[in-house]
GROMACS .gro file of C-alpha atoms in nm:
model
  413
    1MET     CA    1  -2.267  -7.192   9.873
    2ARG     CA    2  -2.286  -7.036   9.529
    3ARG     CA    3  -2.255  -6.657   9.532
    4VAL     CA    4  -2.434  -6.468   9.259
    5ARG     CA    5  -2.308  -6.121   9.176
    6SER     CA    6  -2.447  -5.871   8.934
    7LYS     CA    7  -2.343  -5.574   8.737
    8ALA     CA    8  -2.579  -5.505   8.450
    9VAL     CA    9  -2.889  -5.300   8.382
   10PHE     CA   10  -3.259  -5.273   8.373
   11LEU     CA   11  -3.568  -5.140   8.551
   12PRO     CA   12  -3.738  -4.804   8.515
   13VAL     CA   13  -3.713  -4.511   8.750
   14SER     CA   14  -3.990  -4.390   8.976
   15ALA     CA   15  -4.059  -4.037   9.090
   16MET     CA   16  -4.311  -3.928   9.350
   17VAL     CA   17  -4.445  -3.578   9.416
   18VAL     CA   18  -4.651  -3.542   9.734
   19LEU     CA   19  -4.874  -3.273   9.879
   20GLY     CA   20  -4.993  -3.371  10.223
   21LEU     CA   21  -5.146  -3.258  10.549
   22SER     CA   22  -5.091  -3.439  10.878
   23CYS     CA   23  -5.192  -3.392  11.239
   24GLN     CA   24  -4.850  -3.420  11.397
   25GLY     CA   25  -4.558  -3.210  11.509
   26GLY     CA   26  -4.180  -3.227  11.482
   27ALA     CA   27  -3.922  -3.179  11.209
   28ALA     CA   28  -3.914  -3.371  10.884
   29VAL     CA   29  -3.683  -3.670  10.870
   30VAL     CA   30  -3.600  -3.844  10.545
   31GLN     CA   31  -3.681  -4.213  10.555
   32GLY     CA   32  -3.501  -4.474  10.345
   33MET     CA   33  -3.518  -4.846  10.283
   34GLY     CA   34  -3.265  -5.032  10.491
   35PHE     CA   35  -3.191  -5.368  10.644
   36ASP     CA   36  -3.337  -5.439  10.987
   37ALA     CA   37  -3.528  -5.707  11.168
   38GLU     CA   38  -3.867  -5.550  11.098
   39ARG     CA   39  -3.824  -5.480  10.727
   40SER     CA   40  -4.133  -5.592  10.535
   41GLY     CA   41  -4.021  -5.518  10.179
   42PHE     CA   42  -4.289  -5.259  10.112
   43VAL     CA   43  -4.203  -4.916   9.975
   44SER     CA   44  -4.172  -4.675  10.267
   45LEU     CA   45  -4.415  -4.384  10.273
   46PRO     CA   46  -4.306  -4.020  10.293
   47PRO     CA   47  -4.223  -3.934  10.656
   48GLY     CA   48  -4.508  -3.762  10.832
   49LEU     CA   49  -4.762  -3.907  10.591
   50GLY     CA   50  -4.745  -4.273  10.682
   51ALA     CA   51  -4.806  -4.215  11.053
   52ALA     CA   52  -4.921  -3.928  11.264
   53GLY     CA   53  -4.962  -3.842  11.627
   54ASN     CA   54  -4.926  -3.590  11.905
   55THR     CA   55  -5.284  -3.471  11.944
   56GLY     CA   56  -5.375  -3.538  12.306
   57VAL     CA   57  -5.731  -3.589  12.427
   58GLY     CA   58  -5.903  -3.636  12.760
   59GLY     CA   59  -5.904  -3.460  13.093
   60GLY     CA   60  -6.044  -3.469  13.445
   61ASP     CA   61  -5.905  -3.586  13.776
   62ASP     CA   62  -6.043  -3.940  13.776
   63PHE     CA   63  -5.861  -4.255  13.668
   64ALA     CA   64  -6.022  -4.260  13.322
   65GLY     CA   65  -5.918  -3.902  13.264
   66GLU     CA   66  -5.560  -3.985  13.360
   67ILE     CA   67  -5.556  -4.268  13.108
   68LEU     CA   68  -5.696  -4.044  12.835
   69ARG     CA   69  -5.439  -3.772  12.902
   70LYS     CA   70  -5.169  -4.020  12.801
   71LEU     CA   71  -5.345  -4.103  12.475
   72THR     CA   72  -5.237  -3.953  12.141
   73VAL     CA   73  -5.440  -3.965  11.821
   74GLY     CA   74  -5.316  -3.864  11.477
   75LEU     CA   75  -5.445  -3.845  11.122
   76SER     CA   76  -5.269  -3.761  10.795
   77SER     CA   77  -5.377  -3.742  10.433
   78SER     CA   78  -5.193  -3.688  10.106
   79LEU     CA   79  -5.250  -3.663   9.733
   80PHE     CA   80  -4.953  -3.737   9.508
   81TYR     CA   81  -4.841  -3.848   9.165
   82ASN     CA   82  -4.621  -4.158   9.131
   83SER     CA   83  -4.458  -4.198   8.788
   84ASN     CA   84  -4.426  -4.577   8.833
   85VAL     CA   85  -4.677  -4.721   9.078
   86ALA     CA   86  -4.557  -5.079   9.014
   87ALA     CA   87  -4.194  -4.981   9.088
   88GLY     CA   88  -4.076  -5.227   8.823
   89LEU     CA   89  -4.267  -5.528   8.953
   90GLY     CA   90  -4.553  -5.490   8.707
   91ASN     CA   91  -4.317  -5.420   8.417
   92THR     CA   92  -4.119  -5.736   8.486
   93ALA     CA   93  -4.433  -5.950   8.493
   94ASN     CA   94  -4.590  -5.798   8.183
   95ALA     CA   95  -4.330  -5.621   7.967
   96ALA     CA   96  -4.572  -5.598   7.671
   97ASN     CA   97  -4.809  -5.383   7.875
   98PRO     CA   98  -4.597  -5.186   8.122
   99VAL     CA   99  -4.757  -5.006   8.415
  100GLY     CA  100  -4.709  -4.630   8.412
  101GLY     CA  101  -4.777  -4.347   8.651
  102ASP     CA  102  -5.087  -4.265   8.848
  103VAL     CA  103  -5.234  -4.023   9.099
  104VAL     CA  104  -5.257  -4.172   9.448
  105SER     CA  105  -5.460  -4.060   9.748
  106MET     CA  106  -5.348  -4.183  10.088
  107LEU     CA  107  -5.497  -4.172  10.437
  108SER     CA  108  -5.316  -4.274  10.756
  109SER     CA  109  -5.409  -4.285  11.123
  110ASN     CA  110  -5.227  -4.358  11.445
  111VAL     CA  111  -5.330  -4.411  11.807
  112GLY     CA  112  -5.074  -4.431  12.086
  113TRP     CA  113  -5.060  -4.453  12.464
  114SER     CA  114  -4.758  -4.416  12.691
  115LEU     CA  115  -4.672  -4.418  13.059
  116VAL     CA  116  -4.342  -4.311  13.218
  117THR     CA  117  -4.235  -4.361  13.580
  118SER     CA  118  -3.900  -4.330  13.752
  119SER     CA  119  -3.806  -4.689  13.661
  120TRP     CA  120  -4.047  -4.795  13.386
  121SER     CA  121  -4.167  -4.667  13.051
  122VAL     CA  122  -4.441  -4.835  12.848
  123ALA     CA  123  -4.584  -4.740  12.509
  124LEU     CA  124  -4.856  -4.900  12.295
  125ASN     CA  125  -4.956  -4.802  11.943
  126ALA     CA  126  -5.185  -4.896  11.655
  127ASN     CA  127  -5.174  -4.757  11.303
  128GLY     CA  128  -5.328  -4.801  10.961
  129THR     CA  129  -5.266  -4.668  10.609
  130TYR     CA  130  -5.465  -4.694  10.288
  131GLY     CA  131  -5.336  -4.578   9.950
  132LYS     CA  132  -5.569  -4.575   9.648
  133ASN     CA  133  -5.446  -4.543   9.288
  134PHE     CA  134  -5.692  -4.361   9.064
  135ASN     CA  135  -5.636  -4.603   8.770
  136GLU     CA  136  -5.390  -4.883   8.863
  137SER     CA  137  -5.599  -5.045   9.137
  138ALA     CA  138  -5.392  -5.366   9.122
  139PHE     CA  139  -5.112  -5.172   9.297
  140ASP     CA  140  -5.316  -5.017   9.578
  141GLN     CA  141  -5.148  -5.029   9.919
  142GLN     CA  142  -5.289  -5.086  10.263
  143SER     CA  143  -5.128  -5.172  10.592
  144TYR     CA  144  -5.208  -5.181  10.960
  145GLY     CA  145  -5.020  -5.283  11.268
  146VAL     CA  146  -5.000  -5.291  11.646
  147GLY     CA  147  -4.698  -5.277  11.867
  148GLY     CA  148  -4.561  -5.198  12.207
  149THR     CA  149  -4.242  -5.124  12.395
  150ALA     CA  150  -4.145  -5.157  12.759
  151ALA     CA  151  -3.823  -5.043  12.923
  152TYR     CA  152  -3.685  -5.079  13.276
  153ARG     CA  153  -3.402  -4.877  13.425
  154GLY     CA  154  -3.292  -4.950  13.778
  155GLY     CA  155  -2.952  -4.943  13.940
  156ARG     CA  156  -2.701  -5.148  13.745
  157PHE     CA  157  -2.956  -5.321  13.523
  158ASN     CA  158  -3.141  -5.186  13.217
  159ALA     CA  159  -3.369  -5.379  12.983
  160SER     CA  160  -3.612  -5.311  12.700
  161LEU     CA  161  -3.864  -5.514  12.499
  162ASN     CA  162  -4.018  -5.429  12.162
  163LEU     CA  163  -4.305  -5.622  11.997
  164ASN     CA  164  -4.466  -5.552  11.658
  165HIS     CA  165  -4.721  -5.712  11.428
  166THR     CA  166  -4.794  -5.573  11.081
  167VAL     CA  167  -5.013  -5.661  10.785
  168ASN     CA  168  -4.914  -5.515  10.447
  169GLU     CA  169  -5.080  -5.550  10.108
  170GLY     CA  170  -4.928  -5.416   9.784
  171PRO     CA  171  -4.599  -5.419   9.587
  172ASN     CA  172  -4.324  -5.588   9.787
  173PHE     CA  173  -3.952  -5.570   9.701
  174LEU     CA  174  -3.845  -5.831   9.953
  175PHE     CA  175  -4.052  -6.102   9.785
  176GLY     CA  176  -4.063  -5.953   9.435
  177GLY     CA  177  -4.437  -5.934   9.379
  178VAL     CA  178  -4.773  -5.785   9.476
  179LEU     CA  179  -4.898  -5.971   9.781
  180ARG     CA  180  -5.030  -5.972  10.136
  181ASN     CA  181  -4.769  -6.025  10.405
  182LEU     CA  182  -4.796  -6.083  10.781
  183GLY     CA  183  -4.494  -5.960  10.974
  184TYR     CA  184  -4.392  -6.025  11.332
  185SER     CA  185  -4.087  -5.896  11.518
  186ILE     CA  186  -3.946  -5.918  11.869
  187GLY     CA  187  -3.655  -5.719  12.004
  188LEU     CA  188  -3.503  -5.767  12.349
  189SER     CA  189  -3.198  -5.589  12.488
  190GLY     CA  190  -3.033  -5.550  12.824
  191SER     CA  191  -2.721  -5.422  12.994
  192TYR     CA  192  -2.558  -5.478  13.331
  193VAL     CA  193  -2.286  -5.266  13.492
  194LEU     CA  194  -2.014  -5.508  13.602
  195SER     CA  195  -1.782  -5.232  13.723
  196PRO     CA  196  -1.737  -4.856  13.678
  197LYS     CA  197  -1.539  -4.934  13.361
  198THR     CA  198  -1.720  -5.238  13.219
  199ASP     CA  199  -2.075  -5.307  13.097
  200LEU     CA  200  -2.219  -5.636  12.976
  201VAL     CA  201  -2.458  -5.571  12.684
  202SER     CA  202  -2.681  -5.822  12.504
  203SER     CA  203  -2.953  -5.809  12.239
  204LEU     CA  204  -3.189  -6.048  12.064
  205ALA     CA  205  -3.380  -5.976  11.742
  206PHE     CA  206  -3.632  -6.206  11.576
  207SER     CA  207  -3.848  -6.141  11.270
  208TRP     CA  208  -4.089  -6.362  11.080
  209ASN     CA  209  -4.267  -6.283  10.753
  210GLN     CA  210  -4.552  -6.494  10.617
  211PRO     CA  211  -4.662  -6.396  10.263
  212ASP     CA  212  -4.959  -6.534  10.076
  213GLY     CA  213  -4.960  -6.708   9.737
  214ASP     CA  214  -4.666  -6.916   9.622
  215PHE     CA  215  -4.409  -6.731   9.830
  216GLY     CA  216  -4.240  -6.893  10.127
  217SER     CA  217  -4.234  -6.776  10.488
  218ILE     CA  218  -3.896  -6.655  10.618
  219ALA     CA  219  -3.754  -6.619  10.968
  220ASN     CA  220  -3.441  -6.436  11.082
  221ARG     CA  221  -3.281  -6.440  11.428
  222LEU     CA  222  -2.978  -6.259  11.570
  223VAL     CA  223  -2.825  -6.271  11.920
  224ASN     CA  224  -2.529  -6.060  12.029
  225VAL     CA  225  -2.339  -6.040  12.359
  226SER     CA  226  -2.067  -5.778  12.414
  227ALA     CA  227  -1.841  -5.662  12.697
  228MET     CA  228  -1.815  -5.282  12.669
  229TRP     CA  229  -1.518  -5.101  12.822
  230ARG     CA  230  -1.564  -4.733  12.912
  231TYR     CA  231  -1.265  -4.552  12.767
  232SER     CA  232  -1.409  -4.218  12.881
  233SER     CA  233  -1.743  -4.062  12.972
  234LEU     CA  234  -1.808  -4.020  12.597
  235LEU     CA  235  -1.679  -4.344  12.448
  236ARG     CA  236  -1.718  -4.712  12.521
  237CYS     CA  237  -1.615  -5.006  12.303
  238GLY     CA  238  -1.553  -5.376  12.332
  239PRO     CA  239  -1.554  -5.724  12.178
  240GLY     CA  240  -1.848  -5.959  12.155
  241LEU     CA  241  -1.992  -6.271  12.003
  242SER     CA  242  -2.291  -6.301  11.770
  243PHE     CA  243  -2.516  -6.592  11.670
  244GLY     CA  244  -2.739  -6.573  11.363
  245ASN     CA  245  -2.998  -6.797  11.205
  246ALA     CA  246  -3.188  -6.746  10.877
  247SER     CA  247  -3.440  -7.001  10.749
  248GLY     CA  248  -3.754  -7.034  10.541
  249ASP     CA  249  -4.002  -7.264  10.374
  250LEU     CA  250  -3.794  -7.268  10.054
  251GLN     CA  251  -3.439  -7.308  10.188
  252PRO     CA  252  -3.227  -7.491  10.444
  253THR     CA  253  -3.118  -7.311  10.758
  254ARG     CA  254  -2.819  -7.075  10.736
  255THR     CA  255  -2.644  -7.035  11.072
  256THR     CA  256  -2.362  -6.798  11.162
  257VAL     CA  257  -2.135  -6.746  11.461
  258GLY     CA  258  -1.845  -6.508  11.496
  259PRO     CA  259  -1.668  -6.227  11.682
  260THR     CA  260  -1.790  -5.866  11.683
  261LEU     CA  261  -1.651  -5.527  11.776
  262SER     CA  262  -1.893  -5.261  11.904
  263ALA     CA  263  -1.853  -4.892  11.986
  264ASP     CA  264  -2.076  -4.616  12.127
  265TYR     CA  265  -1.984  -4.248  12.121
  266LYS     CA  266  -2.205  -3.966  12.246
  267LEU     CA  267  -2.121  -3.599  12.301
  268SER     CA  268  -2.431  -3.459  12.479
  269SER     CA  269  -2.703  -3.414  12.215
  270LYS     CA  270  -2.468  -3.281  11.946
  271VAL     CA  271  -2.292  -3.596  11.823
  272SER     CA  272  -2.379  -3.964  11.858
  273LEU     CA  273  -2.237  -4.271  11.690
  274ASN     CA  274  -2.295  -4.638  11.758
  275GLY     CA  275  -2.206  -4.940  11.553
  276ARG     CA  276  -2.107  -5.303  11.536
  277VAL     CA  277  -1.902  -5.495  11.281
  278GLY     CA  278  -1.867  -5.871  11.278
  279LEU     CA  279  -1.702  -6.161  11.102
  280ASP     CA  280  -1.952  -6.445  11.048
  281PHE     CA  281  -1.848  -6.806  11.004
  282VAL     CA  282  -2.126  -6.961  10.799
  283ASN     CA  283  -2.285  -7.304  10.805
  284PHE     CA  284  -2.527  -7.353  10.517
  285GLY     CA  285  -2.750  -7.659  10.555
  286GLY     CA  286  -2.475  -7.849  10.737
  287VAL     CA  287  -2.197  -7.738  10.497
  288ARG     CA  288  -1.943  -7.473  10.592
  289SER     CA  289  -1.905  -7.187  10.345
  290ASP     CA  290  -1.701  -6.869  10.298
  291PRO     CA  291  -1.701  -6.625  10.594
  292ALA     CA  292  -1.914  -6.313  10.562
  293PHE     CA  293  -1.911  -5.965  10.715
  294SER     CA  294  -2.201  -5.800  10.899
  295THR     CA  295  -2.228  -5.430  10.978
  296MET     CA  296  -2.459  -5.192  11.163
  297ILE     CA  297  -2.362  -4.825  11.203
  298ASN     CA  298  -2.586  -4.533  11.303
  299GLY     CA  299  -2.471  -4.175  11.350
  300ALA     CA  300  -2.615  -3.828  11.401
  301TYR     CA  301  -2.458  -3.483  11.410
  302GLN     CA  302  -2.640  -3.166  11.512
  303PHE     CA  303  -2.442  -2.877  11.364
  304ASN     CA  304  -2.651  -2.619  11.552
  305THR     CA  305  -3.011  -2.558  11.654
  306ARG     CA  306  -3.111  -2.518  11.287
  307ARG     CA  307  -2.919  -2.789  11.104
  308GLY     CA  308  -2.852  -3.160  11.155
  309MET     CA  309  -2.767  -3.477  10.970
  310SER     CA  310  -2.791  -3.854  11.018
  311LEU     CA  311  -2.629  -4.159  10.862
  312SER     CA  312  -2.695  -4.532  10.872
  313LEU     CA  313  -2.510  -4.826  10.717
  314SER     CA  314  -2.611  -5.191  10.746
  315ARG     CA  315  -2.515  -5.522  10.594
  316GLY     CA  316  -2.669  -5.862  10.659
  317VAL     CA  317  -2.836  -6.170  10.510
  318LEU     CA  318  -3.207  -6.252  10.493
  319ALA     CA  319  -3.374  -6.573  10.385
  320ASP     CA  320  -3.540  -6.530  10.045
  321GLY     CA  321  -3.910  -6.612  10.018
  322PHE     CA  322  -3.914  -6.597   9.637
  323LEU     CA  323  -3.673  -6.866   9.514
  324VAL     CA  324  -3.584  -7.213   9.644
  325ASP     CA  325  -3.246  -7.234   9.819
  326SER     CA  326  -3.181  -6.858   9.803
  327PHE     CA  327  -3.065  -6.592  10.051
  328ASN     CA  328  -3.056  -6.213  10.011
  329GLU     CA  329  -2.724  -6.050  10.106
  330MET     CA  330  -2.830  -5.689  10.156
  331THR     CA  331  -2.624  -5.372  10.201
  332ALA     CA  332  -2.799  -5.040  10.269
  333LEU     CA  333  -2.672  -4.682  10.314
  334ASN     CA  334  -2.891  -4.382  10.404
  335VAL     CA  335  -2.785  -4.019  10.458
  336SER     CA  336  -3.013  -3.727  10.543
  337LEU     CA  337  -2.970  -3.356  10.614
  338ASN     CA  338  -3.234  -3.124  10.763
  339GLN     CA  339  -3.227  -2.745  10.779
  340LYS     CA  340  -3.456  -2.485  10.933
  341VAL     CA  341  -3.565  -2.225  10.678
  342GLY     CA  342  -3.687  -1.901  10.830
  343ARG     CA  343  -3.889  -1.925  11.150
  344SER     CA  344  -4.113  -2.220  11.072
  345LEU     CA  345  -4.016  -2.418  10.760
  346THR     CA  346  -3.800  -2.730  10.777
  347ALA     CA  347  -3.627  -2.858  10.464
  348ALA     CA  348  -3.479  -3.209  10.438
  349VAL     CA  349  -3.267  -3.378  10.174
  350GLY     CA  350  -3.175  -3.747  10.173
  351PHE     CA  351  -3.000  -4.014   9.970
  352GLY     CA  352  -3.032  -4.392   9.996
  353TYR     CA  353  -2.857  -4.685   9.832
  354GLN     CA  354  -2.944  -5.051   9.867
  355GLN     CA  355  -2.771  -5.348   9.705
  356SER     CA  356  -2.909  -5.701   9.706
  357ASP     CA  357  -2.692  -5.993   9.598
  358PHE     CA  358  -2.834  -6.344   9.616
  359LEU     CA  359  -2.663  -6.655   9.754
  360THR     CA  360  -2.755  -7.011   9.663
  361SER     CA  361  -2.599  -7.357   9.697
  362SER     CA  362  -2.801  -7.526   9.425
  363ASP     CA  363  -2.804  -7.517   9.046
  364ALA     CA  364  -3.142  -7.346   9.039
  365GLY     CA  365  -3.151  -7.021   8.843
  366PRO     CA  366  -3.078  -6.747   9.096
  367ARG     CA  367  -3.274  -6.426   9.132
  368PRO     CA  368  -3.119  -6.125   8.956
  369GLY     CA  369  -2.943  -5.891   9.194
  370LEU     CA  370  -3.082  -5.544   9.253
  371ASP     CA  371  -2.927  -5.201   9.310
  372MET     CA  372  -3.170  -4.936   9.429
  373TYR     CA  373  -3.107  -4.561   9.455
  374THR     CA  374  -3.340  -4.312   9.623
  375GLY     CA  375  -3.335  -3.936   9.659
  376ASN     CA  376  -3.571  -3.735   9.879
  377VAL     CA  377  -3.649  -3.365   9.916
  378SER     CA  378  -3.916  -3.233  10.153
  379LEU     CA  379  -4.043  -2.904  10.290
  380ALA     CA  380  -4.261  -2.904  10.603
  381LEU     CA  381  -4.461  -2.626  10.767
  382PRO     CA  382  -4.604  -2.664  11.120
  383LEU     CA  383  -4.963  -2.560  11.177
  384LEU     CA  384  -5.193  -2.508  11.476
  385GLY     CA  385  -4.913  -2.476  11.729
  386ASN     CA  386  -4.721  -2.785  11.608
  387GLN     CA  387  -5.032  -3.002  11.636
  388ALA     CA  388  -5.047  -3.034  11.255
  389SER     CA  389  -4.817  -2.987  10.960
  390ALA     CA  390  -4.831  -2.942  10.584
  391MET     CA  391  -4.563  -3.100  10.366
  392VAL     CA  392  -4.435  -3.106  10.009
  393PHE     CA  393  -4.232  -3.420   9.938
  394ILE     CA  394  -4.048  -3.538   9.624
  395ARG     CA  395  -3.892  -3.883   9.597
  396TYR     CA  396  -3.690  -4.022   9.307
  397MET     CA  397  -3.608  -4.392   9.286
  398ASP     CA  398  -3.398  -4.580   9.032
  399MET     CA  399  -3.337  -4.956   9.020
  400VAL     CA  400  -3.070  -5.151   8.835
  401LEU     CA  401  -3.152  -5.518   8.785
  402SER     CA  402  -2.870  -5.771   8.733
  403LEU     CA  403  -2.867  -5.955   8.404
  404ILE     CA  404  -2.510  -6.089   8.423
  405HIS     CA  405  -2.406  -6.339   8.691
  406ILE     CA  406  -2.067  -6.467   8.801
  407SER     CA  407  -2.083  -6.775   9.021
  408GLU     CA  408  -1.826  -6.871   9.280
  409PRO     CA  409  -1.808  -7.242   9.370
  410THR     CA  410  -1.885  -7.363   9.717
  411ARG     CA  411  -1.594  -7.395   9.956
  412GLN     CA  412  -1.612  -7.679  10.204
  413ALA     CA  413  -1.392  -7.762  10.496
   0.00000   0.00000   0.00000
């Protein structure tokens, strides 16, 4: 496998200033772009403006009324200025006529239904978003999706299932263009208590993205099995084994297998930390290559009732739907801090960093690597008894595109 690394320049910055109103409650949470099984490659919307919910409807004592009481409906709208609506994609394609800023209006809706019993919990949801640029209509965004989750908790055995289907149209970083993409994801997890000190934990994640045009479909799969030892009532940790598979229309299959180490720490609702690190032994189209590291860490700390913070770090490899024989080695870090201001206002500040290096085993010209930096500041005010909220949101994004490459030769056993 040929590893392509970057450290050079390019790409313009993008700033976004948002004024919005949404029918939903809760505190503001800064959202970043990270690596996960459901990532579509589209620019994430400001939190609270891309989805909304928590307005219940229905009533009565009959069965239909009971169903309606568990239904939530939400609506949000926003008007904002984006200094670079193409986020570099349009500039790269047409440097002689670069795309600038524009005013964007956005409307989002969400419908959800949930049911909770002593052993089961089920939730279904549907959502849609439409963003219209006043001048740069080629970079309009629209998306819609449906999904559902089901969880079972009984005795020694717990299990959960998550299904999602999304359709996104607009600028896409994962594929490097403006396109329509169908996304599917499945997540399955379970745990079994072997003894008072030992739990057996397993998870399966599968995602598939099918873009239009000349881009190739990609599929990514990951299975992990771990034996978790309870060191105390707060901490459990243990070894495991992971199996990974990344493939696409434009590349051979990349398979991985290797040991992992997982840990979960939770101190009531004040502190929580869970993560997994792994060493992956890689087989690339039938040829063994250099080992790689994978990481997934999520943490949260609630300082007090008015202040909290969260952190996430991930590292993994996705098949690349843009270039033949190419894989995206992605590392993402996101940090956010939220603070209550006065009686009602909630302020949030966040930082995100994402690095994409590209791996290839052929002599084809590799994609330039990409370093992306994001900064977010928001101020939210609840309205109508937490059934709605008004928000001011500012996002700054800067991208550094690789122009210099250093190739490492393939290592074979």
